GROMACS .gro file of C-alpha atoms in nm:
model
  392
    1UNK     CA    1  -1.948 -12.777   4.587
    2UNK     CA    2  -2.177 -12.950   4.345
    3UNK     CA    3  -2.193 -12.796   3.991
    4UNK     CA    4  -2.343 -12.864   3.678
    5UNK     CA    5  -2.113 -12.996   3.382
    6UNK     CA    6  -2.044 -12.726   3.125
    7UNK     CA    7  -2.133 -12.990   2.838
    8UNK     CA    8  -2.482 -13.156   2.836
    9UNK     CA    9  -2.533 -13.294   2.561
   10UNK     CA   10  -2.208 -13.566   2.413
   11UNK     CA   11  -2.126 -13.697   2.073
   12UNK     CA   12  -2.134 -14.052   2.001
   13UNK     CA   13  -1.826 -14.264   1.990
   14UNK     CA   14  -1.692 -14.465   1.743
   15UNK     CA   15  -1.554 -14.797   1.838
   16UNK     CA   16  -1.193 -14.733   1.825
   17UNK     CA   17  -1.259 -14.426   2.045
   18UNK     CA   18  -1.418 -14.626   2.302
   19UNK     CA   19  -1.133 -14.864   2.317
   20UNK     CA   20  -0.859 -14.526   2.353
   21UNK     CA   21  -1.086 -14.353   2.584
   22UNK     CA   22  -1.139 -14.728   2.807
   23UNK     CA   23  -0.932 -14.572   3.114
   24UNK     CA   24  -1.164 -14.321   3.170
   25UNK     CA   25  -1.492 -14.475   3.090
   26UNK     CA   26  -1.421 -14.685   3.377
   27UNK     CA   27  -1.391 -14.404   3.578
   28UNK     CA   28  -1.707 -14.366   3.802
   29UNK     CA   29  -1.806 -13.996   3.730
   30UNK     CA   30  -1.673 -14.000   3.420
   31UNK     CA   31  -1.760 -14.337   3.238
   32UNK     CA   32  -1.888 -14.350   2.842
   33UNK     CA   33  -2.151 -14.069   2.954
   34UNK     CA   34  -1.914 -13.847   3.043
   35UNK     CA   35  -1.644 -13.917   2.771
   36UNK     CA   36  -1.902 -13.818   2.513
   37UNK     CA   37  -1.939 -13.512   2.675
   38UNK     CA   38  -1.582 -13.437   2.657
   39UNK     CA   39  -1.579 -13.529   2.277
   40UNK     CA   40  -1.827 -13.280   2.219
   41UNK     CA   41  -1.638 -12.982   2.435
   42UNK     CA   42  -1.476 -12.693   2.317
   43UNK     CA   43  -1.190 -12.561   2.516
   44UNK     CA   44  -0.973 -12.263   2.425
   45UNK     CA   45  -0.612 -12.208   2.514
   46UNK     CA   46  -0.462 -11.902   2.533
   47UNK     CA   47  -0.058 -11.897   2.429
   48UNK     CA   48   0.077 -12.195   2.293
   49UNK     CA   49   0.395 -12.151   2.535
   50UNK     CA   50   0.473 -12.257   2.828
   51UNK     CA   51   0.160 -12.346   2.999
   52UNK     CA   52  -0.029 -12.433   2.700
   53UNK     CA   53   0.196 -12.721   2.573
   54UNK     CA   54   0.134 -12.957   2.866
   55UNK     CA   55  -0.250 -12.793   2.860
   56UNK     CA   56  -0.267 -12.852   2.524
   57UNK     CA   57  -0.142 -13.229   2.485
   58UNK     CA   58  -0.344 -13.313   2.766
   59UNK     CA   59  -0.642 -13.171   2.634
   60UNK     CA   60  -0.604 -13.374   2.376
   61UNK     CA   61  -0.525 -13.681   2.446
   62UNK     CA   62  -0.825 -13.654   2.738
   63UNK     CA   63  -1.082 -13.645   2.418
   64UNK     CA   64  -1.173 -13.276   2.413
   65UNK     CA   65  -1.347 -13.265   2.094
   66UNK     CA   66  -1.261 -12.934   1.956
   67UNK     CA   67  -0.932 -12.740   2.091
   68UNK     CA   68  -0.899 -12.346   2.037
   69UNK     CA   69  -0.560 -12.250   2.025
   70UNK     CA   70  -0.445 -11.865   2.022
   71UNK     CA   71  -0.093 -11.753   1.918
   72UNK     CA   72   0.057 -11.498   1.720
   73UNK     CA   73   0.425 -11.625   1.776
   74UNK     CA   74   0.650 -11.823   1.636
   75UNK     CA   75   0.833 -12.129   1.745
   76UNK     CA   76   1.221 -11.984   1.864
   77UNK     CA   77   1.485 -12.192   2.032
   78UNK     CA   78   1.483 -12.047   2.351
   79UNK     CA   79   1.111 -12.197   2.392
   80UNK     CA   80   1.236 -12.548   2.400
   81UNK     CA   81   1.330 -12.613   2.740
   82UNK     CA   82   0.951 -12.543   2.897
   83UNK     CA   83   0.767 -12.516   2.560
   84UNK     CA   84   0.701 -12.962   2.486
   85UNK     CA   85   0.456 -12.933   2.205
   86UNK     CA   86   0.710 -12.761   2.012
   87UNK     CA   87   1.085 -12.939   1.876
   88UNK     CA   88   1.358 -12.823   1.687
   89UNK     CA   89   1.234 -12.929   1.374
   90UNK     CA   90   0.954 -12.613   1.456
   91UNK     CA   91   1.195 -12.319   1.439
   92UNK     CA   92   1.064 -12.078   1.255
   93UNK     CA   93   0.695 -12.230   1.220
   94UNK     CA   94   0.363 -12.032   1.366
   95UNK     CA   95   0.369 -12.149   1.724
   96UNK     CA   96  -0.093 -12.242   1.625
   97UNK     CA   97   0.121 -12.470   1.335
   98UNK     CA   98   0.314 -12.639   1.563
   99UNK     CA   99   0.031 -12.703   1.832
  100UNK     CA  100  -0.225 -12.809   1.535
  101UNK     CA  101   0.055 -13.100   1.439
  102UNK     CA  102   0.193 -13.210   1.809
  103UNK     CA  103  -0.202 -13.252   1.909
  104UNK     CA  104  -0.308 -13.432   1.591
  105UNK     CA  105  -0.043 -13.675   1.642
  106UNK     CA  106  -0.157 -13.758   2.022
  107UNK     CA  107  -0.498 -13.770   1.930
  108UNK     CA  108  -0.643 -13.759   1.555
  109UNK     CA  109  -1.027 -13.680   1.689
  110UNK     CA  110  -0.925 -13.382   1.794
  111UNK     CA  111  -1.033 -13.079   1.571
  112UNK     CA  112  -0.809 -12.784   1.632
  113UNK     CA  113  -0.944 -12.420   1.555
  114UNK     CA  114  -0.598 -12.222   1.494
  115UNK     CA  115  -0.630 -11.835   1.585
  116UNK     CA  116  -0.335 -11.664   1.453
  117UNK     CA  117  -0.350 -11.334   1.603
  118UNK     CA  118  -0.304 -11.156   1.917
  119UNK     CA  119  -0.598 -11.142   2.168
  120UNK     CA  120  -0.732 -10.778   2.178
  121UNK     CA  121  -1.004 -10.587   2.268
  122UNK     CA  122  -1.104 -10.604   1.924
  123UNK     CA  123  -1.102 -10.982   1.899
  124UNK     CA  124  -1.116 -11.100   2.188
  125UNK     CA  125  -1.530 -11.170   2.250
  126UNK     CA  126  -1.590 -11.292   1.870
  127UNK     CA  127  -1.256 -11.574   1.986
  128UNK     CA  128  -1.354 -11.638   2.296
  129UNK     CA  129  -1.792 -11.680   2.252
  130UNK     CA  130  -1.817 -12.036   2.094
  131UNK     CA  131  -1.596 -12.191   2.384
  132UNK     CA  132  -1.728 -12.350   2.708
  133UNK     CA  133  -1.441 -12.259   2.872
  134UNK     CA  134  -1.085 -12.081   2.837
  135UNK     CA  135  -0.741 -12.215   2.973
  136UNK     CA  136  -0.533 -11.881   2.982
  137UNK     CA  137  -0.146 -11.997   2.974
  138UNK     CA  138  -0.069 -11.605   2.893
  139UNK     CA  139   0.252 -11.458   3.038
  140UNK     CA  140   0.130 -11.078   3.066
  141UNK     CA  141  -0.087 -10.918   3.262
  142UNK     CA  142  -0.259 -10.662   2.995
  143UNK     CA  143  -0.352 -11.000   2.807
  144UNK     CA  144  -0.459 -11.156   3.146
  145UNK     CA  145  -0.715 -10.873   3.267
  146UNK     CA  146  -0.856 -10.842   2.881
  147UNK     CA  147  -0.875 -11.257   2.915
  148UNK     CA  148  -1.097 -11.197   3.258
  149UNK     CA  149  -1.278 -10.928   3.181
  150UNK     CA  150  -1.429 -11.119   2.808
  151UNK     CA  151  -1.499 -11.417   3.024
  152UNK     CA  152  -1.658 -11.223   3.251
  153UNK     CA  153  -1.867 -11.050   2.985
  154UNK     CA  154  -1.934 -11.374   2.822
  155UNK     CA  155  -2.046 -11.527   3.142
  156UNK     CA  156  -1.734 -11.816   3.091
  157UNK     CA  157  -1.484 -11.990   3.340
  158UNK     CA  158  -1.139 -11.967   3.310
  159UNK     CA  159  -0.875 -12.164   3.412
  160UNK     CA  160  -0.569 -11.932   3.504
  161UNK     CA  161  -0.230 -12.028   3.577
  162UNK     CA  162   0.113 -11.809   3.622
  163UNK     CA  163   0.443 -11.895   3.650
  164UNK     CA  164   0.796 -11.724   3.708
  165UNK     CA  165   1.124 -11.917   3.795
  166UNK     CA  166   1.034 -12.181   4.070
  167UNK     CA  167   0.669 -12.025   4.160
  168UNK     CA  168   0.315 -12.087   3.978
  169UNK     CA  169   0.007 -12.003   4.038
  170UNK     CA  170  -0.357 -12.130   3.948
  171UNK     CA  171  -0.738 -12.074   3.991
  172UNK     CA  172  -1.047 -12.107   3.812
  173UNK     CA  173  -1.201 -11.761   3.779
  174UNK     CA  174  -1.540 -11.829   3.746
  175UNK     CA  175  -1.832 -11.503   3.810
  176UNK     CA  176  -2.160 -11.606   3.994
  177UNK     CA  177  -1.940 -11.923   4.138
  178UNK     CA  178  -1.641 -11.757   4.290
  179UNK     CA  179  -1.374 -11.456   4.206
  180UNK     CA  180  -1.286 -11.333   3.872
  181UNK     CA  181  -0.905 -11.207   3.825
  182UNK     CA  182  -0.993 -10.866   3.945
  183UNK     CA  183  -1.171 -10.960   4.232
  184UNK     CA  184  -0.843 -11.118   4.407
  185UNK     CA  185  -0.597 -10.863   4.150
  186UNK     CA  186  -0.755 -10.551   4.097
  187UNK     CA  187  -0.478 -10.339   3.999
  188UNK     CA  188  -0.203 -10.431   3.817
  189UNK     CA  189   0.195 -10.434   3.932
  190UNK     CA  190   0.380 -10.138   3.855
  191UNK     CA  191   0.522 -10.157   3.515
  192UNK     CA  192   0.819 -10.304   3.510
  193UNK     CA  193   0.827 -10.413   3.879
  194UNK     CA  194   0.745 -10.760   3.787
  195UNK     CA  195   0.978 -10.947   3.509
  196UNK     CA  196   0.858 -11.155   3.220
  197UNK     CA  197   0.962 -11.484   3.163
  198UNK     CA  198   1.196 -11.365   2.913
  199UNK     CA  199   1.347 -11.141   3.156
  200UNK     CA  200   1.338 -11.344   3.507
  201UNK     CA  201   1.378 -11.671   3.350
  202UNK     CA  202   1.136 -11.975   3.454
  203UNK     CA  203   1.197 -12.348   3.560
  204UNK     CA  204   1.133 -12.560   3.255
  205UNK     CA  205   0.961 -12.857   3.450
  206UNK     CA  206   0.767 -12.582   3.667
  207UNK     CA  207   0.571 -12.558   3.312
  208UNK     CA  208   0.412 -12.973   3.392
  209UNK     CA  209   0.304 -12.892   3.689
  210UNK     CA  210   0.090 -12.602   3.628
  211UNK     CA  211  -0.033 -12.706   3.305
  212UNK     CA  212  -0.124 -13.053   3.420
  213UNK     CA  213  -0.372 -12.835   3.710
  214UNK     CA  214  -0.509 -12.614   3.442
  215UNK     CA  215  -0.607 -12.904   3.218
  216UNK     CA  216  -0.739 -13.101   3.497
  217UNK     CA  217  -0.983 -12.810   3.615
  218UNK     CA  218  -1.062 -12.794   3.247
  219UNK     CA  219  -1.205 -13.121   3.226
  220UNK     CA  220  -1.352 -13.114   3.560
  221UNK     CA  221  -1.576 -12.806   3.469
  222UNK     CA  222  -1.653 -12.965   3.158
  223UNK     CA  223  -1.805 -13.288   3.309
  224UNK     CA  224  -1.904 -13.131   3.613
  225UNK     CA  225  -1.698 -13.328   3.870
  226UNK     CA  226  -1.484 -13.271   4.170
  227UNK     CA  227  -1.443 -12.970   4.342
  228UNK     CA  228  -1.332 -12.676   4.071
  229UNK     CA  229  -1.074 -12.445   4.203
  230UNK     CA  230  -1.295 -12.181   4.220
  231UNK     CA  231  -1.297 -11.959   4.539
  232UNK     CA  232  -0.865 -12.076   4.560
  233UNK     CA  233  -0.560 -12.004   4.448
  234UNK     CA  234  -0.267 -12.221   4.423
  235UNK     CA  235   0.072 -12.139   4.478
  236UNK     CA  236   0.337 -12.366   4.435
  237UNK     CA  237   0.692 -12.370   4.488
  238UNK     CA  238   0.912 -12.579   4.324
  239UNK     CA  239   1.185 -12.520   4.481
  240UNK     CA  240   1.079 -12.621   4.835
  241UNK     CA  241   0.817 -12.876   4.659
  242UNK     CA  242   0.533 -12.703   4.834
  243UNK     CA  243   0.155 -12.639   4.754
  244UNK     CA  244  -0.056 -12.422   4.937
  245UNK     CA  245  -0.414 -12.339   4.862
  246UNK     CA  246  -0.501 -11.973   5.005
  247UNK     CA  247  -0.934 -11.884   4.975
  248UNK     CA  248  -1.038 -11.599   4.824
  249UNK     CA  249  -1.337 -11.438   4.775
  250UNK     CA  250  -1.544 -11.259   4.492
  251UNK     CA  251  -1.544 -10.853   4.591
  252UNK     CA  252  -1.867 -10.729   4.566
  253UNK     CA  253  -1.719 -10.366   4.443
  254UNK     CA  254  -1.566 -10.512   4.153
  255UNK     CA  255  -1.552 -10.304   3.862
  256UNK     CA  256  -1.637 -10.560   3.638
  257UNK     CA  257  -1.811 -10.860   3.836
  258UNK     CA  258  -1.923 -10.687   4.119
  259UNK     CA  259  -2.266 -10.562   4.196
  260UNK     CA  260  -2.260 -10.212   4.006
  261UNK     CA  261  -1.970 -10.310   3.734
  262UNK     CA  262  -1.854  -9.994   3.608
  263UNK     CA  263  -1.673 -10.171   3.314
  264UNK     CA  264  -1.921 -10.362   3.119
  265UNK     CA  265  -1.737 -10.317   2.782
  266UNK     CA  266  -1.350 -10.422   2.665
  267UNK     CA  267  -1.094 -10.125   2.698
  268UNK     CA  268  -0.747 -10.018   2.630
  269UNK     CA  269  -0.555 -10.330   2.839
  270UNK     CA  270  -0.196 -10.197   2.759
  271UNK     CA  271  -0.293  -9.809   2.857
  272UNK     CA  272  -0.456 -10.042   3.193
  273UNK     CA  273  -0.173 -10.192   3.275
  274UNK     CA  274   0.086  -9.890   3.182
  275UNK     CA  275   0.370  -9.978   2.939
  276UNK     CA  276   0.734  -9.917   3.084
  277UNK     CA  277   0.907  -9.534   2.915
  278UNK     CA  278   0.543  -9.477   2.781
  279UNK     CA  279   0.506  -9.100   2.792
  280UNK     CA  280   0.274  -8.930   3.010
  281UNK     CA  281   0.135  -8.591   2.948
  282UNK     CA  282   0.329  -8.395   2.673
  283UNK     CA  283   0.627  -8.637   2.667
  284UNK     CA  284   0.693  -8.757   2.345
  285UNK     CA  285   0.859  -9.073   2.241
  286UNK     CA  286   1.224  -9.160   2.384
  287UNK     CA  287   1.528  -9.094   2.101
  288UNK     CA  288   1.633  -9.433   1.971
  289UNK     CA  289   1.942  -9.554   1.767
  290UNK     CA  290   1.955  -9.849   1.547
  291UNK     CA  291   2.225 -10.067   1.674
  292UNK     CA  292   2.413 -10.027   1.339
  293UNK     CA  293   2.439  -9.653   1.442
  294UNK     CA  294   2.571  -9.777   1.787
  295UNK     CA  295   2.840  -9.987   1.651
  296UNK     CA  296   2.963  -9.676   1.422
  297UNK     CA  297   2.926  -9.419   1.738
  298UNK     CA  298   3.136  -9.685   1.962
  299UNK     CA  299   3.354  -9.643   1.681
  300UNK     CA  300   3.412  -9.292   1.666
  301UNK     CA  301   3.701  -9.044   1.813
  302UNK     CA  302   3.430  -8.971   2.089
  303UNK     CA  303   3.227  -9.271   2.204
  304UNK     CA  304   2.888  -9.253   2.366
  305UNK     CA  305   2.863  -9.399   2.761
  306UNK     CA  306   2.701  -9.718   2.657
  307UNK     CA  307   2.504  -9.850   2.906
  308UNK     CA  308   2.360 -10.225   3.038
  309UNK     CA  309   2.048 -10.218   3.234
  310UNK     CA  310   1.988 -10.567   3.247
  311UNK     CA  311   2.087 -10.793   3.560
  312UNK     CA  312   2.411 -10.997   3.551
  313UNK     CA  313   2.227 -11.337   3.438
  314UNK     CA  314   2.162 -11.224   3.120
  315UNK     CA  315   2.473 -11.015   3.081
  316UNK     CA  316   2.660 -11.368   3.138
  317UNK     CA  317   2.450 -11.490   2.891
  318UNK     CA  318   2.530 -11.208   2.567
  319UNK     CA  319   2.671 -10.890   2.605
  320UNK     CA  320   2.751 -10.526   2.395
  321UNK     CA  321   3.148 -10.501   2.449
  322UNK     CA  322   3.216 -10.217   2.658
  323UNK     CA  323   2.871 -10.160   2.776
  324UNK     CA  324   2.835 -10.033   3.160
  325UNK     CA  325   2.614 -10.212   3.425
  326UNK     CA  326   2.385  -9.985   3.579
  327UNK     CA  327   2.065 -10.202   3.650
  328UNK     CA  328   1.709 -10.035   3.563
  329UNK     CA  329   1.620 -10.051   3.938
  330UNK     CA  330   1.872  -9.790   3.961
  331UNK     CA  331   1.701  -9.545   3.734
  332UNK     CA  332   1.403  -9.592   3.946
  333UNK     CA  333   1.566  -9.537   4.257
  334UNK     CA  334   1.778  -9.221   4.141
  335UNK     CA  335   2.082  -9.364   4.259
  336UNK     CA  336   2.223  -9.469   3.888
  337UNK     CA  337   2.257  -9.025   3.850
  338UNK     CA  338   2.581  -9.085   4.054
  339UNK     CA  339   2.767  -9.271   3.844
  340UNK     CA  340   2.544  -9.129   3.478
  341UNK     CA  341   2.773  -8.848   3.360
  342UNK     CA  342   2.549  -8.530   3.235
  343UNK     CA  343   2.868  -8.415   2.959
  344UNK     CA  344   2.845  -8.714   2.762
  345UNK     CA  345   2.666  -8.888   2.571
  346UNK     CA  346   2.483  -9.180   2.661
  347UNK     CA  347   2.321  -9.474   2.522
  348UNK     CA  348   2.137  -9.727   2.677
  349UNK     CA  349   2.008 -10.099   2.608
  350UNK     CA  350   1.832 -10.424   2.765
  351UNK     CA  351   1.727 -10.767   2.561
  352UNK     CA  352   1.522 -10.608   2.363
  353UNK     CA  353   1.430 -10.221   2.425
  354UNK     CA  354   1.166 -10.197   2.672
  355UNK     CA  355   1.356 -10.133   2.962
  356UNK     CA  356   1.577  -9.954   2.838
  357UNK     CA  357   1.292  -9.686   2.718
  358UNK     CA  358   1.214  -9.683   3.053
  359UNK     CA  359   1.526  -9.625   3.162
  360UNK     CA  360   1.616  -9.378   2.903
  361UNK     CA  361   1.302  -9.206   2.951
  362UNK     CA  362   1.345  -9.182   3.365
  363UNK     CA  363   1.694  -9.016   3.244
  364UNK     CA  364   1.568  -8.792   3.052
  365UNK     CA  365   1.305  -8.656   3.335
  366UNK     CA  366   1.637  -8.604   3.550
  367UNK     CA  367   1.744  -8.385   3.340
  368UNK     CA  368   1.957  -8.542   3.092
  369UNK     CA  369   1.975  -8.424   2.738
  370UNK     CA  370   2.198  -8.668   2.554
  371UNK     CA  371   2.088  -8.995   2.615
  372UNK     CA  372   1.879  -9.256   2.386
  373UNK     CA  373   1.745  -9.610   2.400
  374UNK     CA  374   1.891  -9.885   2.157
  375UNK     CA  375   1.603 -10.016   1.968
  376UNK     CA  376   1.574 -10.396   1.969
  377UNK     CA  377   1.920 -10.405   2.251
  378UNK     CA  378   2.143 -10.655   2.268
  379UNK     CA  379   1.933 -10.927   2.076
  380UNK     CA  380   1.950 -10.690   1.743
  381UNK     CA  381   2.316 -10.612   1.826
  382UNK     CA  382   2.339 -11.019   1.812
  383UNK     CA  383   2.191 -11.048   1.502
  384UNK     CA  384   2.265 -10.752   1.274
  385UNK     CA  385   2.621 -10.732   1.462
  386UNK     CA  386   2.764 -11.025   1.669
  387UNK     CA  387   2.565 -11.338   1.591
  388UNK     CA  388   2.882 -11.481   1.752
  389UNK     CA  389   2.692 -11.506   2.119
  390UNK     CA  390   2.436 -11.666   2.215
  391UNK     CA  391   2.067 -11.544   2.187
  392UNK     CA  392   1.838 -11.590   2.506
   0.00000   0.00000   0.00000
């Protein structure tokens, strides 16, 4: 469907920009018209991970004048095998650091606009107002739905991608031109039903290929060419080397795009989305031990049941000697009660605490009374204890 370019109005170019930018001024529907227009864009990126490295370099080596980038992480060696714009020689460094220096060296035009800080509710409309549009290479869904709901607000496009092991996703959320996030989403997955990245594990290359889309509908809303994905979704599977475009369709009844939204301001995204062992009611928080305190109660006359809740990937990967496998699905299920003993004490531990909370805290509702969550699991255990294994 025809649209009109996001950028009007371009910025001159210099001679030597002309001559890097020659393959696409060539381009009928691009040409020197359009390439100003590009050098006078602003896109924002959301996570400089995954999705947002390929999204990122492309960006900027296309000729998008200013680049946004939003991170509050830092560069760790487990991000290397998906996460291009960083190296080893980043370890350490703000992940917006890294991303500033990998883009300057593809493109020197470019001026990046660091954000060192976690999107919130708080932040998120004074980050997100000066952009024309938003690439959102986030890999949780409380940041996702605050992400749709701002653009939403702010009357932007985003360009939305998702990936997890061999499967992506992507669409251009867009209100008044197709579906926004909630429209074909409106609830969020159980907590905990749906693993992270960090948790499932995800396809290095998979990273290219959804990155490459998102920066490509970028540009395309920018100049105001092609056919936006806007009104599709993309799914692709890696595995089987298949793409399939599905339609969907803006919901008139949407709480925030709809025809009477009922959310017309930023809320509480992480109370939205629920947080796995969060207490409900008059619960208070789970018990915790430090895993110091673990090692010196595995110690003792009397150990503790120690307890793995993660799947057997990651236990092949690093493991807490002696801990038991019982996996969190399990505790959600009932069934782990069976083999939980109720006259002894028990500890329990994932990566890096959160599902173990949950787990501990599902325990606790069944009844059990001593039982607590390892705070920071096995990845503190590595480093305060073992740095002997590897950390993931």
């Amino acid at each position: 469907m025809p649209f009109e370019p996001l950028v009007r109005t371009g910025r001159p170019l210099s001679g030597e920009e002309v001559t890097r930018y020659a393959r696409h001024v060539l381009i009928p529907g691009v040409g020197r018209e359009g390439q100003e227009r590009l050098s006078a864009a602003k896109v924002l990126v959301v996570g400089a991970g995954g999705l947002g490295s390929p999204a990122l370099l492309y960006l900027a080596a296309a000729g998008v004048g200013t680049i946004g980038v939003v991170d509050a992480d830092v560069v760790e060696l487990t991000n290397l095998h998906r996460q291009v714009i960083h190296s080893d020689a980043d370890l350490g460094r703000l992940k917006t650091e890294s991303a500033e220096s990998a883009v300057h060296r593809v493109n020197p035009h470019v001026e990046v606009i660091r954000h060192d800080v976690t999107l919130e509710s708080s932040n998120a409309l004074d980050v997100i107002r000066d952009y024309d549009v938003v690439v959102d290479g986030t890999d949780n869904f409380p940041t996702r739905y605050l992400v749709n709901d701002a653009c939403v607000l702010l009357g932007k496009p985003h360009v939305w991608g998702s990936i997890l092991r061999f499967d992506g996703q992507v669409s251009v959320w867009w209100k008044g031109h197709g579906p926004c996030y909630r429209c074909v989403f409106p609830e969020p997955p159980p907590p905990g039903t749906v693993p992270s990245c960090a948790e499932g594990g995800v396809f290095g290359v998979l990273c290219a290929a959804i990155g490459s889309v998102q920066s490509t509908e970028a540009i395309k809303l920018l100049l105001g060419i092609g056919e936006p994905l806007t009104g599709r979704l993309v799914v692709h599977d890696a595995f089987r080397q298949t793409w399939d475009t599905l339609t969907v369709r803006a919901d008139p009844s949407c709480p925030v795009c709809g025809d009477d939204p009922t959310i017309t301001e930023l809320i509480d995204y992480v109370e939205f989305c629920g947080v796995p062992g969060a207490p409900t009611g008059d619960e208070g928080a789970v018990p915790e031990v430090s895993v110091r305190q673990l090692a010196d109660e595995l110690a003792a006359s009397d150990p503790p049941l120690l307890v793995d809740v993660r799947g057997p990937e990651e236990r092949a990967i690093a493991s807490i000697p002696g801990a038991v496998p019982i996996h969190l699905d399990r505790f959600r299920s009932g069934t782990a009660w069976d083999d939980l003993p109720r006259d002894r004490r028990v500890l329990i531990h994932c990566k890096v605490g959160g599902r173990s909370a949950e787990a501990t805290r599902l325990a606790m509702r069944a009844g059990y009374t001593d039982v607590a969550n390892v705070a920071g699991g096995v990845i503190a255990y590595l480093r305060e204890i073992d740095p002997s294994q590897p950390e993931y």
